[in-house]
Amino acid sequence: NQFSSDEVRRVSTRADGSYTLRVEPGEYRIGFDGGGNLATEYYENSSSLNDSTPVTVTDDGLVLDASLEVEPTLQGTVLEDESGAPAAGVPVGVLVKNKNSDDLPWYAETSTTTASDGTYSFSLPAGQYKLLFGGGAEYAMEYYEDAASVEQAAVVDLGLDGATANASIARNPSVSGVVAAGGEELADIQVSLA
């Protein structure tokens, strides 16, 4: 949902794609939130509410059709470094260039986790992105192309035909053992590491 809290009305399109919004006569800005892999668009072919063209609704109403663009797909497969097996459940973050701050040059736009076969997929507007993989308990954190920092990370150019960015990632080392008392192995003992 990319619309603001200043909305006057919101409806969903019917099965045939048609919609009807009942409003008082006046000047409005209208947007079409594609969701999924469709780009959000504002009248007239604008990507933001502020840049959109206002429309005037008269007593006779107004007919406005829209044709939404399919957003390209950024996809890939994440494999485990040592085994080459698909890495399931790995967090994958998409970072975008921050045009308003030199202090935070890239910021997180969206994220997902890899599927059981190690694949991930995002529908995003065409542009330049950086990717962050892993983090947390299971996998080490790294940026695309094995970079240790966002500054060193390779940029992924997402064009209209999409892009593929595969990665391999290391599992974090583990601490393991057996807990026993009086020669008996114990179940349900909480083990913590600080």
mmCIF file with all atom_site columns, N, CA and C in Angstrom, residues 114-185:
data_model
loop_
_atom_site.group_PDB
_atom_site.id
_atom_site.type_symbol
_atom_site.label_atom_id
_atom_site.label_alt_id
_atom_site.label_comp_id
_atom_site.label_asym_id
_atom_site.label_entity_id
_atom_site.label_seq_id
_atom_site.pdbx_PDB_ins_code
_atom_site.Cartn_x
_atom_site.Cartn_y
_atom_site.Cartn_z
_atom_site.occupancy
_atom_site.B_iso_or_equiv
_atom_site.pdbx_formal_charge
_atom_site.auth_seq_id
_atom_site.auth_comp_id
_atom_site.auth_asym_id
_atom_site.auth_atom_id
_atom_site.pdbx_PDB_model_num
ATOM 1   N N  . THR A 1 114 ? 14.911 -16.830 1.805   1.00 0.00 ? 114 THR A N  1
ATOM 2   C CA . THR A 1 114 ? 14.978 -17.795 0.716   1.00 0.00 ? 114 THR A CA 1
ATOM 3   C C  . THR A 1 114 ? 14.026 -18.965 0.981   1.00 0.00 ? 114 THR A C  1
ATOM 4   N N  . ALA A 1 115 ? 13.521 -19.540 -0.106  1.00 0.00 ? 115 ALA A N  1
ATOM 5   C CA . ALA A 1 115 ? 12.636 -20.704 -0.033  1.00 0.00 ? 115 ALA A CA 1
ATOM 6   C C  . ALA A 1 115 ? 13.469 -21.954 0.253   1.00 0.00 ? 115 ALA A C  1
ATOM 7   N N  . SER A 1 116 ? 12.820 -23.090 0.373   1.00 0.00 ? 116 SER A N  1
ATOM 8   C CA . SER A 1 116 ? 13.516 -24.340 0.693   1.00 0.00 ? 116 SER A CA 1
ATOM 9   C C  . SER A 1 116 ? 14.559 -24.714 -0.363  1.00 0.00 ? 116 SER A C  1
ATOM 10  N N  . ASP A 1 117 ? 14.380 -24.239 -1.600  1.00 0.00 ? 117 ASP A N  1
ATOM 11  C CA . ASP A 1 117 ? 15.357 -24.515 -2.654  1.00 0.00 ? 117 ASP A CA 1
ATOM 12  C C  . ASP A 1 117 ? 16.414 -23.416 -2.786  1.00 0.00 ? 117 ASP A C  1
ATOM 13  N N  . GLY A 1 118 ? 16.449 -22.484 -1.824  1.00 0.00 ? 118 GLY A N  1
ATOM 14  C CA . GLY A 1 118 ? 17.449 -21.418 -1.799  1.00 0.00 ? 118 GLY A CA 1
ATOM 15  C C  . GLY A 1 118 ? 17.131 -20.218 -2.675  1.00 0.00 ? 118 GLY A C  1
ATOM 16  N N  . THR A 1 119 ? 15.976 -20.214 -3.330  1.00 0.00 ? 119 THR A N  1
ATOM 17  C CA . THR A 1 119 ? 15.638 -19.114 -4.234  1.00 0.00 ? 119 THR A CA 1
ATOM 18  C C  . THR A 1 119 ? 14.955 -17.968 -3.502  1.00 0.00 ? 119 THR A C  1
ATOM 19  N N  . TYR A 1 120 ? 15.077 -16.790 -4.091  1.00 0.00 ? 120 TYR A N  1
ATOM 20  C CA . TYR A 1 120 ? 14.367 -15.600 -3.607  1.00 0.00 ? 120 TYR A CA 1
ATOM 21  C C  . TYR A 1 120 ? 13.943 -14.789 -4.824  1.00 0.00 ? 120 TYR A C  1
ATOM 22  N N  . SER A 1 121 ? 12.991 -13.890 -4.621  1.00 0.00 ? 121 SER A N  1
ATOM 23  C CA . SER A 1 121 ? 12.498 -13.078 -5.735  1.00 0.00 ? 121 SER A CA 1
ATOM 24  C C  . SER A 1 121 ? 11.849 -11.810 -5.199  1.00 0.00 ? 121 SER A C  1
ATOM 25  N N  . PHE A 1 122 ? 12.101 -10.703 -5.897  1.00 0.00 ? 122 PHE A N  1
ATOM 26  C CA . PHE A 1 122 ? 11.489 -9.410  -5.584  1.00 0.00 ? 122 PHE A CA 1
ATOM 27  C C  . PHE A 1 122 ? 10.946 -8.804  -6.874  1.00 0.00 ? 122 PHE A C  1
ATOM 28  N N  . SER A 1 123 ? 9.786  -8.186  -6.817  1.00 0.00 ? 123 SER A N  1
ATOM 29  C CA . SER A 1 123 ? 9.287  -7.348  -7.912  1.00 0.00 ? 123 SER A CA 1
ATOM 30  C C  . SER A 1 123 ? 9.554  -5.907  -7.503  1.00 0.00 ? 123 SER A C  1
ATOM 31  N N  . LEU A 1 124 ? 10.391 -5.218  -8.288  1.00 0.00 ? 124 LEU A N  1
ATOM 32  C CA . LEU A 1 124 ? 10.837 -3.868  -7.936  1.00 0.00 ? 124 LEU A CA 1
ATOM 33  C C  . LEU A 1 124 ? 10.855 -2.991  -9.179  1.00 0.00 ? 124 LEU A C  1
ATOM 34  N N  . PRO A 1 125 ? 10.780 -1.686  -8.995  1.00 0.00 ? 125 PRO A N  1
ATOM 35  C CA . PRO A 1 125 ? 10.972 -0.791  -10.141 1.00 0.00 ? 125 PRO A CA 1
ATOM 36  C C  . PRO A 1 125 ? 12.398 -0.953  -10.690 1.00 0.00 ? 125 PRO A C  1
ATOM 37  N N  . ALA A 1 126 ? 12.560 -0.768  -11.975 1.00 0.00 ? 126 ALA A N  1
ATOM 38  C CA . ALA A 1 126 ? 13.897 -0.808  -12.571 1.00 0.00 ? 126 ALA A CA 1
ATOM 39  C C  . ALA A 1 126 ? 14.775 0.214   -11.850 1.00 0.00 ? 126 ALA A C  1
ATOM 40  N N  . GLY A 1 127 ? 16.025 -0.138  -11.623 1.00 0.00 ? 127 GLY A N  1
ATOM 41  C CA . GLY A 1 127 ? 16.934 0.773   -10.928 1.00 0.00 ? 127 GLY A CA 1
ATOM 42  C C  . GLY A 1 127 ? 18.153 0.030   -10.415 1.00 0.00 ? 127 GLY A C  1
ATOM 43  N N  . GLN A 1 128 ? 18.903 0.689   -9.548  1.00 0.00 ? 128 GLN A N  1
ATOM 44  C CA . GLN A 1 128 ? 20.114 0.112   -8.980  1.00 0.00 ? 128 GLN A CA 1
ATOM 45  C C  . GLN A 1 128 ? 19.882 -0.245  -7.520  1.00 0.00 ? 128 GLN A C  1
ATOM 46  N N  . TYR A 1 129 ? 20.344 -1.443  -7.151  1.00 0.00 ? 129 TYR A N  1
ATOM 47  C CA . TYR A 1 129 ? 20.132 -1.960  -5.810  1.00 0.00 ? 129 TYR A CA 1
ATOM 48  C C  . TYR A 1 129 ? 21.402 -2.630  -5.295  1.00 0.00 ? 129 TYR A C  1
ATOM 49  N N  . LYS A 1 130 ? 21.488 -2.753  -3.975  1.00 0.00 ? 130 LYS A N  1
ATOM 50  C CA . LYS A 1 130 ? 22.500 -3.579  -3.339  1.00 0.00 ? 130 LYS A CA 1
ATOM 51  C C  . LYS A 1 130 ? 21.756 -4.627  -2.517  1.00 0.00 ? 130 LYS A C  1
ATOM 52  N N  . LEU A 1 131 ? 22.396 -5.780  -2.318  1.00 0.00 ? 131 LEU A N  1
ATOM 53  C CA . LEU A 1 131 ? 21.756 -6.887  -1.609  1.00 0.00 ? 131 LEU A CA 1
ATOM 54  C C  . LEU A 1 131 ? 22.558 -7.273  -0.376  1.00 0.00 ? 131 LEU A C  1
ATOM 55  N N  . LEU A 1 132 ? 21.837 -7.614  0.680   1.00 0.00 ? 132 LEU A N  1
ATOM 56  C CA . LEU A 1 132 ? 22.421 -8.083  1.929   1.00 0.00 ? 132 LEU A CA 1
ATOM 57  C C  . LEU A 1 132 ? 21.868 -9.476  2.192   1.00 0.00 ? 132 LEU A C  1
ATOM 58  N N  . PHE A 1 133 ? 22.750 -10.425 2.456   1.00 0.00 ? 133 PHE A N  1
ATOM 59  C CA . PHE A 1 133 ? 22.355 -11.807 2.704   1.00 0.00 ? 133 PHE A CA 1
ATOM 60  C C  . PHE A 1 133 ? 22.728 -12.209 4.114   1.00 0.00 ? 133 PHE A C  1
ATOM 61  N N  . GLY A 1 134 ? 21.919 -13.048 4.740   1.00 0.00 ? 134 GLY A N  1
ATOM 62  C CA . GLY A 1 134 ? 22.236 -13.656 6.027   1.00 0.00 ? 134 GLY A CA 1
ATOM 63  C C  . GLY A 1 134 ? 22.050 -12.736 7.201   1.00 0.00 ? 134 GLY A C  1
ATOM 64  N N  . GLY A 1 135 ? 22.848 -12.986 8.212   1.00 0.00 ? 135 GLY A N  1
ATOM 65  C CA . GLY A 1 135 ? 22.693 -12.306 9.483   1.00 0.00 ? 135 GLY A CA 1
ATOM 66  C C  . GLY A 1 135 ? 21.874 -13.202 10.405  1.00 0.00 ? 135 GLY A C  1
ATOM 67  N N  . GLY A 1 136 ? 21.938 -12.969 11.669  1.00 0.00 ? 136 GLY A N  1
ATOM 68  C CA . GLY A 1 136 ? 21.198 -13.802 12.606  1.00 0.00 ? 136 GLY A CA 1
ATOM 69  C C  . GLY A 1 136 ? 22.020 -15.000 13.039  1.00 0.00 ? 136 GLY A C  1
ATOM 70  N N  . ALA A 1 137 ? 21.356 -15.985 13.610  1.00 0.00 ? 137 ALA A N  1
ATOM 71  C CA . ALA A 1 137 ? 22.050 -17.109 14.221  1.00 0.00 ? 137 ALA A CA 1
ATOM 72  C C  . ALA A 1 137 ? 22.603 -18.108 13.217  1.00 0.00 ? 137 ALA A C  1
ATOM 73  N N  . GLU A 1 138 ? 21.892 -18.382 12.160  1.00 0.00 ? 138 GLU A N  1
ATOM 74  C CA . GLU A 1 138 ? 22.255 -19.486 11.269  1.00 0.00 ? 138 GLU A CA 1
ATOM 75  C C  . GLU A 1 138 ? 23.366 -19.160 10.268  1.00 0.00 ? 138 GLU A C  1
ATOM 76  N N  . TYR A 1 139 ? 23.274 -17.999 9.611   1.00 0.00 ? 139 TYR A N  1
ATOM 77  C CA . TYR A 1 139 ? 24.199 -17.682 8.521   1.00 0.00 ? 139 TYR A CA 1
ATOM 78  C C  . TYR A 1 139 ? 24.957 -16.382 8.783   1.00 0.00 ? 139 TYR A C  1
ATOM 79  N N  . ALA A 1 140 ? 26.186 -16.337 8.307   1.00 0.00 ? 140 ALA A N  1
ATOM 80  C CA . ALA A 1 140 ? 26.999 -15.125 8.396   1.00 0.00 ? 140 ALA A CA 1
ATOM 81  C C  . ALA A 1 140 ? 26.376 -14.044 7.513   1.00 0.00 ? 140 ALA A C  1
ATOM 82  N N  . MET A 1 141 ? 26.614 -12.793 7.840   1.00 0.00 ? 141 MET A N  1
ATOM 83  C CA . MET A 1 141 ? 26.088 -11.687 7.052   1.00 0.00 ? 141 MET A CA 1
ATOM 84  C C  . MET A 1 141 ? 27.114 -11.267 6.014   1.00 0.00 ? 141 MET A C  1
ATOM 85  N N  . GLU A 1 142 ? 26.629 -11.068 4.774   1.00 0.00 ? 142 GLU A N  1
ATOM 86  C CA . GLU A 1 142 ? 27.504 -10.545 3.720   1.00 0.00 ? 142 GLU A CA 1
ATOM 87  C C  . GLU A 1 142 ? 26.654 -9.828  2.691   1.00 0.00 ? 142 GLU A C  1
ATOM 88  N N  . TYR A 1 143 ? 27.308 -8.951  1.967   1.00 0.00 ? 143 TYR A N  1
ATOM 89  C CA . TYR A 1 143 ? 26.655 -8.229  0.882   1.00 0.00 ? 143 TYR A CA 1
ATOM 90  C C  . TYR A 1 143 ? 26.934 -8.951  -0.431  1.00 0.00 ? 143 TYR A C  1
ATOM 91  N N  . TYR A 1 144 ? 26.200 -8.580  -1.468  1.00 0.00 ? 144 TYR A N  1
ATOM 92  C CA . TYR A 1 144 ? 26.343 -9.220  -2.772  1.00 0.00 ? 144 TYR A CA 1
ATOM 93  C C  . TYR A 1 144 ? 27.788 -9.194  -3.254  1.00 0.00 ? 144 TYR A C  1
ATOM 94  N N  . GLU A 1 145 ? 28.191 -10.276 -3.887  1.00 0.00 ? 145 GLU A N  1
ATOM 95  C CA . GLU A 1 145 ? 29.553 -10.500 -4.387  1.00 0.00 ? 145 GLU A CA 1
ATOM 96  C C  . GLU A 1 145 ? 30.556 -10.619 -3.241  1.00 0.00 ? 145 GLU A C  1
ATOM 97  N N  . ASP A 1 146 ? 30.111 -11.224 -2.120  1.00 0.00 ? 146 ASP A N  1
ATOM 98  C CA . ASP A 1 146 ? 30.980 -11.525 -0.966  1.00 0.00 ? 146 ASP A CA 1
ATOM 99  C C  . ASP A 1 146 ? 31.583 -10.292 -0.302  1.00 0.00 ? 146 ASP A C  1
ATOM 100 N N  . ALA A 1 147 ? 30.924 -9.165  -0.402  1.00 0.00 ? 147 ALA A N  1
ATOM 101 C CA . ALA A 1 147 ? 31.438 -7.933  0.202   1.00 0.00 ? 147 ALA A CA 1
ATOM 102 C C  . ALA A 1 147 ? 31.140 -7.908  1.705   1.00 0.00 ? 147 ALA A C  1
ATOM 103 N N  . ALA A 1 148 ? 32.045 -7.314  2.457   1.00 0.00 ? 148 ALA A N  1
ATOM 104 C CA . ALA A 1 148 ? 31.896 -7.219  3.905   1.00 0.00 ? 148 ALA A CA 1
ATOM 105 C C  . ALA A 1 148 ? 31.129 -5.977  4.340   1.00 0.00 ? 148 ALA A C  1
ATOM 106 N N  . SER A 1 149 ? 30.983 -4.992  3.458   1.00 0.00 ? 149 SER A N  1
ATOM 107 C CA . SER A 1 149 ? 30.291 -3.754  3.835   1.00 0.00 ? 149 SER A CA 1
ATOM 108 C C  . SER A 1 149 ? 29.433 -3.267  2.667   1.00 0.00 ? 149 SER A C  1
ATOM 109 N N  . VAL A 1 150 ? 28.504 -2.409  2.985   1.00 0.00 ? 150 VAL A N  1
ATOM 110 C CA . VAL A 1 150 ? 27.631 -1.864  1.941   1.00 0.00 ? 150 VAL A CA 1
ATOM 111 C C  . VAL A 1 150 ? 28.430 -1.030  0.947   1.00 0.00 ? 150 VAL A C  1
ATOM 112 N N  . GLU A 1 151 ? 29.480 -0.365  1.421   1.00 0.00 ? 151 GLU A N  1
ATOM 113 C CA . GLU A 1 151 ? 30.308 0.441   0.524   1.00 0.00 ? 151 GLU A CA 1
ATOM 114 C C  . GLU A 1 151 ? 31.023 -0.434  -0.511  1.00 0.00 ? 151 GLU A C  1
ATOM 115 N N  . GLN A 1 152 ? 31.405 -1.635  -0.124  1.00 0.00 ? 152 GLN A N  1
ATOM 116 C CA . GLN A 1 152 ? 32.124 -2.548  -1.016  1.00 0.00 ? 152 GLN A CA 1
ATOM 117 C C  . GLN A 1 152 ? 31.186 -3.393  -1.879  1.00 0.00 ? 152 GLN A C  1
ATOM 118 N N  . ALA A 1 153 ? 29.919 -3.427  -1.543  1.00 0.00 ? 153 ALA A N  1
ATOM 119 C CA . ALA A 1 153 ? 28.968 -4.303  -2.231  1.00 0.00 ? 153 ALA A CA 1
ATOM 120 C C  . ALA A 1 153 ? 28.796 -3.904  -3.694  1.00 0.00 ? 153 ALA A C  1
ATOM 121 N N  . ALA A 1 154 ? 28.677 -4.902  -4.540  1.00 0.00 ? 154 ALA A N  1
ATOM 122 C CA . ALA A 1 154 ? 28.420 -4.663  -5.960  1.00 0.00 ? 154 ALA A CA 1
ATOM 123 C C  . ALA A 1 154 ? 26.992 -4.154  -6.144  1.00 0.00 ? 154 ALA A C  1
ATOM 124 N N  . VAL A 1 155 ? 26.801 -3.293  -7.111  1.00 0.00 ? 155 VAL A N  1
ATOM 125 C CA . VAL A 1 155 ? 25.474 -2.770  -7.445  1.00 0.00 ? 155 VAL A CA 1
ATOM 126 C C  . VAL A 1 155 ? 24.822 -3.731  -8.441  1.00 0.00 ? 155 VAL A C  1
ATOM 127 N N  . VAL A 1 156 ? 23.556 -4.036  -8.207  1.00 0.00 ? 156 VAL A N  1
ATOM 128 C CA . VAL A 1 156 ? 22.779 -4.845  -9.140  1.00 0.00 ? 156 VAL A CA 1
ATOM 129 C C  . VAL A 1 156 ? 21.942 -3.885  -9.976  1.00 0.00 ? 156 VAL A C  1
ATOM 130 N N  . ASP A 1 157 ? 22.139 -3.925  -11.296 1.00 0.00 ? 157 ASP A N  1
ATOM 131 C CA . ASP A 1 157 ? 21.347 -3.102  -12.207 1.00 0.00 ? 157 ASP A CA 1
ATOM 132 C C  . ASP A 1 157 ? 20.121 -3.888  -12.631 1.00 0.00 ? 157 ASP A C  1
ATOM 133 N N  . LEU A 1 158 ? 18.957 -3.459  -12.166 1.00 0.00 ? 158 LEU A N  1
ATOM 134 C CA . LEU A 1 158 ? 17.702 -4.124  -12.499 1.00 0.00 ? 158 LEU A CA 1
ATOM 135 C C  . LEU A 1 158 ? 17.060 -3.396  -13.667 1.00 0.00 ? 158 LEU A C  1
ATOM 136 N N  . GLY A 1 159 ? 17.089 -4.030  -14.832 1.00 0.00 ? 159 GLY A N  1
ATOM 137 C CA . GLY A 1 159 ? 16.467 -3.463  -16.022 1.00 0.00 ? 159 GLY A CA 1
ATOM 138 C C  . GLY A 1 159 ? 15.068 -4.028  -16.208 1.00 0.00 ? 159 GLY A C  1
ATOM 139 N N  . LEU A 1 160 ? 14.415 -3.631  -17.274 1.00 0.00 ? 160 LEU A N  1
ATOM 140 C CA . LEU A 1 160 ? 13.054 -4.075  -17.538 1.00 0.00 ? 160 LEU A CA 1
ATOM 141 C C  . LEU A 1 160 ? 12.963 -5.578  -17.757 1.00 0.00 ? 160 LEU A C  1
ATOM 142 N N  . ASP A 1 161 ? 14.071 -6.214  -18.174 1.00 0.00 ? 161 ASP A N  1
ATOM 143 C CA . ASP A 1 161 ? 14.083 -7.663  -18.376 1.00 0.00 ? 161 ASP A CA 1
ATOM 144 C C  . ASP A 1 161 ? 14.384 -8.429  -17.092 1.00 0.00 ? 161 ASP A C  1
ATOM 145 N N  . GLY A 1 162 ? 14.595 -7.721  -15.984 1.00 0.00 ? 162 GLY A N  1
ATOM 146 C CA . GLY A 1 162 ? 14.896 -8.369  -14.718 1.00 0.00 ? 162 GLY A CA 1
ATOM 147 C C  . GLY A 1 162 ? 16.387 -8.564  -14.534 1.00 0.00 ? 162 GLY A C  1
ATOM 148 N N  . ALA A 1 163 ? 16.751 -9.167  -13.420 1.00 0.00 ? 163 ALA A N  1
ATOM 149 C CA . ALA A 1 163 ? 18.164 -9.437  -13.118 1.00 0.00 ? 163 ALA A CA 1
ATOM 150 C C  . ALA A 1 163 ? 18.248 -10.639 -12.193 1.00 0.00 ? 163 ALA A C  1
ATOM 151 N N  . THR A 1 164 ? 19.374 -11.335 -12.277 1.00 0.00 ? 164 THR A N  1
ATOM 152 C CA . THR A 1 164 ? 19.644 -12.473 -11.399 1.00 0.00 ? 164 THR A CA 1
ATOM 153 C C  . THR A 1 164 ? 20.896 -12.174 -10.602 1.00 0.00 ? 164 THR A C  1
ATOM 154 N N  . ALA A 1 165 ? 20.825 -12.381 -9.298  1.00 0.00 ? 165 ALA A N  1
ATOM 155 C CA . ALA A 1 165 ? 21.958 -12.170 -8.399  1.00 0.00 ? 165 ALA A CA 1
ATOM 156 C C  . ALA A 1 165 ? 22.052 -13.378 -7.467  1.00 0.00 ? 165 ALA A C  1
ATOM 157 N N  . ASN A 1 166 ? 22.925 -14.323 -7.820  1.00 0.00 ? 166 ASN A N  1
ATOM 158 C CA . ASN A 1 166 ? 23.132 -15.521 -7.005  1.00 0.00 ? 166 ASN A CA 1
ATOM 159 C C  . ASN A 1 166 ? 24.194 -15.253 -5.956  1.00 0.00 ? 166 ASN A C  1
ATOM 160 N N  . ALA A 1 167 ? 24.159 -16.040 -4.892  1.00 0.00 ? 167 ALA A N  1
ATOM 161 C CA . ALA A 1 167 ? 25.134 -15.859 -3.817  1.00 0.00 ? 167 ALA A CA 1
ATOM 162 C C  . ALA A 1 167 ? 25.428 -17.199 -3.154  1.00 0.00 ? 167 ALA A C  1
ATOM 163 N N  . SER A 1 168 ? 26.581 -17.275 -2.515  1.00 0.00 ? 168 SER A N  1
ATOM 164 C CA . SER A 1 168 ? 26.875 -18.402 -1.634  1.00 0.00 ? 168 SER A CA 1
ATOM 165 C C  . SER A 1 168 ? 27.216 -17.793 -0.277  1.00 0.00 ? 168 SER A C  1
ATOM 166 N N  . ILE A 1 169 ? 26.841 -18.509 0.770   1.00 0.00 ? 169 ILE A N  1
ATOM 167 C CA . ILE A 1 169 ? 26.941 -17.936 2.098   1.00 0.00 ? 169 ILE A CA 1
ATOM 168 C C  . ILE A 1 169 ? 27.450 -18.979 3.084   1.00 0.00 ? 169 ILE A C  1
ATOM 169 N N  . ALA A 1 170 ? 28.226 -18.529 4.068   1.00 0.00 ? 170 ALA A N  1
ATOM 170 C CA . ALA A 1 170 ? 28.779 -19.426 5.080   1.00 0.00 ? 170 ALA A CA 1
ATOM 171 C C  . ALA A 1 170 ? 27.819 -19.553 6.258   1.00 0.00 ? 170 ALA A C  1
ATOM 172 N N  . ARG A 1 171 ? 27.733 -20.756 6.776   1.00 0.00 ? 171 ARG A N  1
ATOM 173 C CA . ARG A 1 171 ? 27.003 -20.964 8.035   1.00 0.00 ? 171 ARG A CA 1
ATOM 174 C C  . ARG A 1 171 ? 27.860 -20.408 9.169   1.00 0.00 ? 171 ARG A C  1
ATOM 175 N N  . ASN A 1 172 ? 27.217 -19.884 10.184  1.00 0.00 ? 172 ASN A N  1
ATOM 176 C CA . ASN A 1 172 ? 27.943 -19.469 11.375  1.00 0.00 ? 172 ASN A CA 1
ATOM 177 C C  . ASN A 1 172 ? 28.483 -20.713 12.082  1.00 0.00 ? 172 ASN A C  1
ATOM 178 N N  . PRO A 1 173 ? 29.628 -20.586 12.770  1.00 0.00 ? 173 PRO A N  1
ATOM 179 C CA . PRO A 1 173 ? 30.129 -21.729 13.540  1.00 0.00 ? 173 PRO A CA 1
ATOM 180 C C  . PRO A 1 173 ? 29.152 -22.071 14.667  1.00 0.00 ? 173 PRO A C  1
ATOM 181 N N  . SER A 1 174 ? 29.257 -23.278 15.180  1.00 0.00 ? 174 SER A N  1
ATOM 182 C CA . SER A 1 174 ? 28.325 -23.697 16.228  1.00 0.00 ? 174 SER A CA 1
ATOM 183 C C  . SER A 1 174 ? 29.070 -24.102 17.486  1.00 0.00 ? 174 SER A C  1
ATOM 184 N N  . VAL A 1 175 ? 28.363 -24.103 18.587  1.00 0.00 ? 175 VAL A N  1
ATOM 185 C CA . VAL A 1 175 ? 28.836 -24.625 19.864  1.00 0.00 ? 175 VAL A CA 1
ATOM 186 C C  . VAL A 1 175 ? 27.879 -25.764 20.192  1.00 0.00 ? 175 VAL A C  1
ATOM 187 N N  . SER A 1 176 ? 28.417 -26.957 20.433  1.00 0.00 ? 176 SER A N  1
ATOM 188 C CA . SER A 1 176 ? 27.540 -28.098 20.719  1.00 0.00 ? 176 SER A CA 1
ATOM 189 C C  . SER A 1 176 ? 28.175 -28.994 21.761  1.00 0.00 ? 176 SER A C  1
ATOM 190 N N  . GLY A 1 177 ? 27.393 -29.868 22.315  1.00 0.00 ? 177 GLY A N  1
ATOM 191 C CA . GLY A 1 177 ? 27.886 -30.795 23.327  1.00 0.00 ? 177 GLY A CA 1
ATOM 192 C C  . GLY A 1 177 ? 26.735 -31.600 23.893  1.00 0.00 ? 177 GLY A C  1
ATOM 193 N N  . VAL A 1 178 ? 26.986 -32.310 24.965  1.00 0.00 ? 178 VAL A N  1
ATOM 194 C CA . VAL A 1 178 ? 25.984 -33.129 25.644  1.00 0.00 ? 178 VAL A CA 1
ATOM 195 C C  . VAL A 1 178 ? 25.949 -32.693 27.103  1.00 0.00 ? 178 VAL A C  1
ATOM 196 N N  . VAL A 1 179 ? 24.751 -32.524 27.647  1.00 0.00 ? 179 VAL A N  1
ATOM 197 C CA . VAL A 1 179 ? 24.570 -32.163 29.056  1.00 0.00 ? 179 VAL A CA 1
ATOM 198 C C  . VAL A 1 179 ? 24.142 -33.425 29.803  1.00 0.00 ? 179 VAL A C  1
ATOM 199 N N  . ALA A 1 180 ? 24.849 -33.715 30.881  1.00 0.00 ? 180 ALA A N  1
ATOM 200 C CA . ALA A 1 180 ? 24.550 -34.921 31.659  1.00 0.00 ? 180 ALA A CA 1
ATOM 201 C C  . ALA A 1 180 ? 24.709 -34.611 33.140  1.00 0.00 ? 180 ALA A C  1
ATOM 202 N N  . ALA A 1 181 ? 24.118 -35.461 33.943  1.00 0.00 ? 181 ALA A N  1
ATOM 203 C CA . ALA A 1 181 ? 24.272 -35.402 35.397  1.00 0.00 ? 181 ALA A CA 1
ATOM 204 C C  . ALA A 1 181 ? 24.239 -36.835 35.919  1.00 0.00 ? 181 ALA A C  1
ATOM 205 N N  . GLY A 1 182 ? 25.235 -37.189 36.734  1.00 0.00 ? 182 GLY A N  1
ATOM 206 C CA . GLY A 1 182 ? 25.283 -38.534 37.304  1.00 0.00 ? 182 GLY A CA 1
ATOM 207 C C  . GLY A 1 182 ? 25.321 -39.618 36.234  1.00 0.00 ? 182 GLY A C  1
ATOM 208 N N  . GLY A 1 183 ? 25.945 -39.328 35.096  1.00 0.00 ? 183 GLY A N  1
ATOM 209 C CA . GLY A 1 183 ? 26.048 -40.304 34.032  1.00 0.00 ? 183 GLY A CA 1
ATOM 210 C C  . GLY A 1 183 ? 24.817 -40.391 33.146  1.00 0.00 ? 183 GLY A C  1
ATOM 211 N N  . GLU A 1 184 ? 23.788 -39.626 33.438  1.00 0.00 ? 184 GLU A N  1
ATOM 212 C CA . GLU A 1 184 ? 22.545 -39.627 32.654  1.00 0.00 ? 184 GLU A CA 1
ATOM 213 C C  . GLU A 1 184 ? 22.514 -38.393 31.750  1.00 0.00 ? 184 GLU A C  1
ATOM 214 N N  . GLU A 1 185 ? 22.222 -38.618 30.463  1.00 0.00 ? 185 GLU A N  1
ATOM 215 C CA . GLU A 1 185 ? 22.048 -37.496 29.537  1.00 0.00 ? 185 GLU A CA 1
ATOM 216 C C  . GLU A 1 185 ? 20.710 -36.836 29.825  1.00 0.00 ? 185 GLU A C  1
#
